[in-house]
Coordinates of C-alpha atoms in Angstrom, one line a residue:
X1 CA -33.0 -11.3 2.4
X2 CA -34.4 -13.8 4.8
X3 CA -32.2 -14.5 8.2
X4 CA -31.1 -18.0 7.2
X5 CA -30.5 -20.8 9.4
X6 CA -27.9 -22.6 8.4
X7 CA -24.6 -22.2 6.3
X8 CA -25.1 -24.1 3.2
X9 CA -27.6 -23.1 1.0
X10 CA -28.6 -26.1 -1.4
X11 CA -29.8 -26.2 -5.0
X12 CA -33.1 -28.0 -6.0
X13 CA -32.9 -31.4 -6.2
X14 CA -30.3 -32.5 -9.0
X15 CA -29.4 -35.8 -10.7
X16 CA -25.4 -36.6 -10.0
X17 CA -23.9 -40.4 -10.5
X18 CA -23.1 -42.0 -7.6
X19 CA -18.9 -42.0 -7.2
X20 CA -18.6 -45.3 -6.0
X21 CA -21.3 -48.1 -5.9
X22 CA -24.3 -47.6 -8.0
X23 CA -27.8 -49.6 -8.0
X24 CA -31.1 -49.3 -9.9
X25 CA -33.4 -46.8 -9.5
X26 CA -36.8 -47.9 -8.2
X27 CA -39.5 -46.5 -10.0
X28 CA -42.3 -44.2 -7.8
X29 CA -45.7 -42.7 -7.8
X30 CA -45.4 -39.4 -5.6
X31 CA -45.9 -36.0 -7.0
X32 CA -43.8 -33.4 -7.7
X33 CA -45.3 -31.5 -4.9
X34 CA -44.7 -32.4 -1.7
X35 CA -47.0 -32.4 1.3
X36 CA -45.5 -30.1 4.0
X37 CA -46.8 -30.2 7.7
X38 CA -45.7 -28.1 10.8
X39 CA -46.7 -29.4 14.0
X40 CA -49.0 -26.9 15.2
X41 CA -51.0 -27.2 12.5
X42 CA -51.7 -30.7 12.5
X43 CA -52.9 -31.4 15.8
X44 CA -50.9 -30.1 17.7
X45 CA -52.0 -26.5 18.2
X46 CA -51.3 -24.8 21.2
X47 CA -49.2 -27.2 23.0
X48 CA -47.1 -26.0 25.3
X49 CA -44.2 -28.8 24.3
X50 CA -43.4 -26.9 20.8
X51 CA -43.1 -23.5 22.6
X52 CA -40.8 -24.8 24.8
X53 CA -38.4 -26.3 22.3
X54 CA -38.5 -23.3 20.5
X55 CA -37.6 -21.5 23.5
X56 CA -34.6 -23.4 24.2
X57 CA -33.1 -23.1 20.8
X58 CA -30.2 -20.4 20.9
X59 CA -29.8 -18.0 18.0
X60 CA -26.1 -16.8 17.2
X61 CA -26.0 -13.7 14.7
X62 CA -23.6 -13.5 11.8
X63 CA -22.4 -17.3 12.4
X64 CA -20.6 -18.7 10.1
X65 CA -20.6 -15.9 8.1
X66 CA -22.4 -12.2 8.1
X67 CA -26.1 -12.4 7.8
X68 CA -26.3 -15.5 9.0
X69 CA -29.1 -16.3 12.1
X70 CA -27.6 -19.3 13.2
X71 CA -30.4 -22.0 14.6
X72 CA -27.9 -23.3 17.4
X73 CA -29.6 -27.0 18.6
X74 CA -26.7 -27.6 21.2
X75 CA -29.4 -25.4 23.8
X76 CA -32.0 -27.5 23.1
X77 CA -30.2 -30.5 23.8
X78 CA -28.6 -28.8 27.3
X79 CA -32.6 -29.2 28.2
X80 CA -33.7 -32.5 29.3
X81 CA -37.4 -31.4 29.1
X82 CA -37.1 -29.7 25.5
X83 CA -35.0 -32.6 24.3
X84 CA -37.6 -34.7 25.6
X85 CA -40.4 -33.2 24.3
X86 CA -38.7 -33.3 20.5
X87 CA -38.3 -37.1 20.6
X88 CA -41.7 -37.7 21.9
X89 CA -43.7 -35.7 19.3
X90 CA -41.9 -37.7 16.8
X91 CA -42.7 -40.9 18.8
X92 CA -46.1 -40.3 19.0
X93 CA -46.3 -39.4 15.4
X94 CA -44.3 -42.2 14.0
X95 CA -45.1 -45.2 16.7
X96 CA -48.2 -46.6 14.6
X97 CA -47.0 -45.8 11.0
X98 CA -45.0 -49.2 10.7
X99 CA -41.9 -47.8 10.2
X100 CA -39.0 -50.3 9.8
X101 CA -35.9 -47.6 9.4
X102 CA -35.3 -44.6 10.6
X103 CA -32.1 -42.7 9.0
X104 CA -30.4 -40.2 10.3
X105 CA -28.8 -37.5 8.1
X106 CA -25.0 -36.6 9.1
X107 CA -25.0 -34.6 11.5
X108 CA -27.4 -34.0 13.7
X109 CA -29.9 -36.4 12.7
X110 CA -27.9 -38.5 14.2
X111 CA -28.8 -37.1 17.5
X112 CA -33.0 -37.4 17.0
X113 CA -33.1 -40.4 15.3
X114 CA -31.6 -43.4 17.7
X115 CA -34.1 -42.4 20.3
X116 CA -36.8 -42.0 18.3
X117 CA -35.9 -45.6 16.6
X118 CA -35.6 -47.1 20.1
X119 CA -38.9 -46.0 21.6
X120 CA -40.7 -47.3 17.6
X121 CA -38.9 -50.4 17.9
X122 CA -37.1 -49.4 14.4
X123 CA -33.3 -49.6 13.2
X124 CA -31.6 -46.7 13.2
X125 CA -29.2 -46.4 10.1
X126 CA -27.0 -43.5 9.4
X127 CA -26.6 -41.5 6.4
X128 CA -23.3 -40.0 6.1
X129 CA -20.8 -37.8 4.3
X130 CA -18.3 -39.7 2.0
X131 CA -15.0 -41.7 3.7
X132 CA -16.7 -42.1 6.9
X133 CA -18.2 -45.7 6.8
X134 CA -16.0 -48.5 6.9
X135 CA -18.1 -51.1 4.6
X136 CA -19.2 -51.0 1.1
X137 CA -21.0 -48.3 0.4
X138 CA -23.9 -46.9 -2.3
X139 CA -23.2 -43.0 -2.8
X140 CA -25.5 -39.9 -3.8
X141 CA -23.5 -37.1 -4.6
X142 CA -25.6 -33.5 -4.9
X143 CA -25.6 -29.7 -5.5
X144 CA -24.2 -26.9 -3.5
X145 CA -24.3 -23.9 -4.0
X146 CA -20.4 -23.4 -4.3
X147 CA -19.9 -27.1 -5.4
X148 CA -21.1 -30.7 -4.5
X149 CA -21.6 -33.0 -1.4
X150 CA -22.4 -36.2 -1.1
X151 CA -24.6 -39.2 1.1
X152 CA -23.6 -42.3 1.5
X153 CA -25.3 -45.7 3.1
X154 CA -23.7 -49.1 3.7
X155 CA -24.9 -51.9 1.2
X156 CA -27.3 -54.0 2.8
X157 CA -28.3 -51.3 5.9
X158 CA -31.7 -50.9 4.4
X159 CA -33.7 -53.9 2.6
X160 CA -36.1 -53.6 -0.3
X161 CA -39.9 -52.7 0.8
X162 CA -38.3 -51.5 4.5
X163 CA -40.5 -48.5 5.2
X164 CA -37.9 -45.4 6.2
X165 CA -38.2 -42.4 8.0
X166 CA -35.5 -39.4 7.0
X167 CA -34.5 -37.3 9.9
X168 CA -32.5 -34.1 10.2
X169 CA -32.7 -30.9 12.6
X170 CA -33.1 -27.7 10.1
X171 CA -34.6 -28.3 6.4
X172 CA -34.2 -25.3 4.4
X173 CA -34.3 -25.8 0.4
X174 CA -34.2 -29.2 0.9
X175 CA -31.1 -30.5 -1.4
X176 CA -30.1 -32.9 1.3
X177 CA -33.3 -33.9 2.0
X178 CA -34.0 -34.8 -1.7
X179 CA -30.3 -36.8 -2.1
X180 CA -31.8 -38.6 1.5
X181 CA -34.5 -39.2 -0.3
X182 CA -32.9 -40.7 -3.7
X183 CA -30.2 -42.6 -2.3
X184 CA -32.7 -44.5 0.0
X185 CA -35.6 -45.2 -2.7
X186 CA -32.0 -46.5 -5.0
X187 CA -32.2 -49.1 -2.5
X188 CA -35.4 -50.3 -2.9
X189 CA -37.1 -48.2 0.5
X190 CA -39.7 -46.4 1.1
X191 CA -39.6 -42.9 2.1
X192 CA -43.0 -42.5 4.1
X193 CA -41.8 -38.7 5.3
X194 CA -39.0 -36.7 6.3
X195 CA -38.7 -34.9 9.5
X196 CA -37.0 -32.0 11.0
X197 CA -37.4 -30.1 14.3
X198 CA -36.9 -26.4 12.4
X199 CA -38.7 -25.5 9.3
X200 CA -37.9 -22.1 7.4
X201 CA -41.0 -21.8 5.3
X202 CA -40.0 -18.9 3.1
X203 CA -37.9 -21.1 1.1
X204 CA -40.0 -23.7 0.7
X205 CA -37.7 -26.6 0.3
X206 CA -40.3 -29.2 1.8
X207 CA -41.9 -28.5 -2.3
X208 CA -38.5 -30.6 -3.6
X209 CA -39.2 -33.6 -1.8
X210 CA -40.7 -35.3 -5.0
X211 CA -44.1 -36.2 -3.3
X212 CA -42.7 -36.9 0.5
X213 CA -44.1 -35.8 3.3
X214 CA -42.4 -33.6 5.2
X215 CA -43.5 -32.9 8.8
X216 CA -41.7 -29.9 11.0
X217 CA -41.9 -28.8 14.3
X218 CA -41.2 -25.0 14.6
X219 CA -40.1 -22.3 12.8
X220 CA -36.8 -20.7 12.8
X221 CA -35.9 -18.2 16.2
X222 CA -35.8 -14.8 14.8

């Protein structure tokens, strides 16, 4: 059994109607398989920035439940320079790409992503679980592992051809990535990539992205 990093573990990517406002789907060209990237190994070997996040990034054992290893950010973010050093990487990665959107996944994305938007001159929307925005919404409900969840966006956040990035701390077998991914394309976006600070590659969720890019910067503390 691997040491997980989070509590929820998520089902592959799974069609569920939206409970509240739904759009049409817009057609795409990716793959099934999706291009996965970790930091180090795409130009960024050796650099002392990623050893140093990882470094700040607390473990707790057996939370929330036994066998659990628990990938605790809240360190990370008690470090100016490591916290620092997370938002630039993704700066420098994302400053050229013409990005118009960056979205935050509730709830931690919503840490990374206004300063990343900020510094790329991007909006910054948020994604969120169900009853917490106050406008009309568009919904994409998806598969737990001991039920359902659900995404929602506020109509008119994101426009048709607005070129989005999807950001979240941990991605393990990427169901919320995927409903990110779905409910965003639903309104006409473009999903250039997903990104996430920690990456557990035994899982390999990053392969059901659909074709997106997905671009990490560390592996899991053991």
């Amino acid at each position: 059994m691997f040491p997980l990093s989070f509590c929820l573990f998520l089902f592959p990517c799974q069609k569920k109607p939206s409970k509240r406002i739904l759009v049409g789907r817009i057609g795409s060209s990716k793959t099934s398989e999706s291009k996965e990237m970790f930091a180090g190994e795409n130009g960024l070997q050796g650099d002392p920035r990623l050893k140093a996040i990882k470094e700040s990034i607390r473990v707790v054992p057996h939370f929330p439940k036994p066998g659990i290893m628990f990938q605790d950010i809240t360190t990370l973010l008690l470090d100016h320079k490591a916290f620092k050093h997370t938002v630039d990487i993704f700066v420098d990665r994302y400053r050229n790409m013409g990005i118009d959107v960056v979205a935050g996944v509730e709830a931690r994305g919503f840490v990374f992503g206004p300063p990343i938007a900020l510094a790329i001159g991007a909006k910054f929307v948020p994604l969120r679980k169900p009853r917490k925005l106050p406008g009309e919404v568009i919904s994409e409900a998806y598969t737990l592992e001991y039920g359902t969840d659900c995404l929602e966006i506020h109509v008119g956040a994101v426009q048709t051809g607005e070129r989005v990035i999807v950001i979240d701390d941990v991605v393990a077998t990427g169901g919320t990535l995927c409903a990110a991914i779905r409910l965003l394309e639903r309104v006409g976006a473009e999903v250039v990539e997903c990104a996430c600070v920690i990456g557990l590659r035994e899982i390999q969720g990053q392969n059901r992205l659909n074709g997106t890019p997905l671009y990490m910067l560390i592996e899991p503390r053991q």
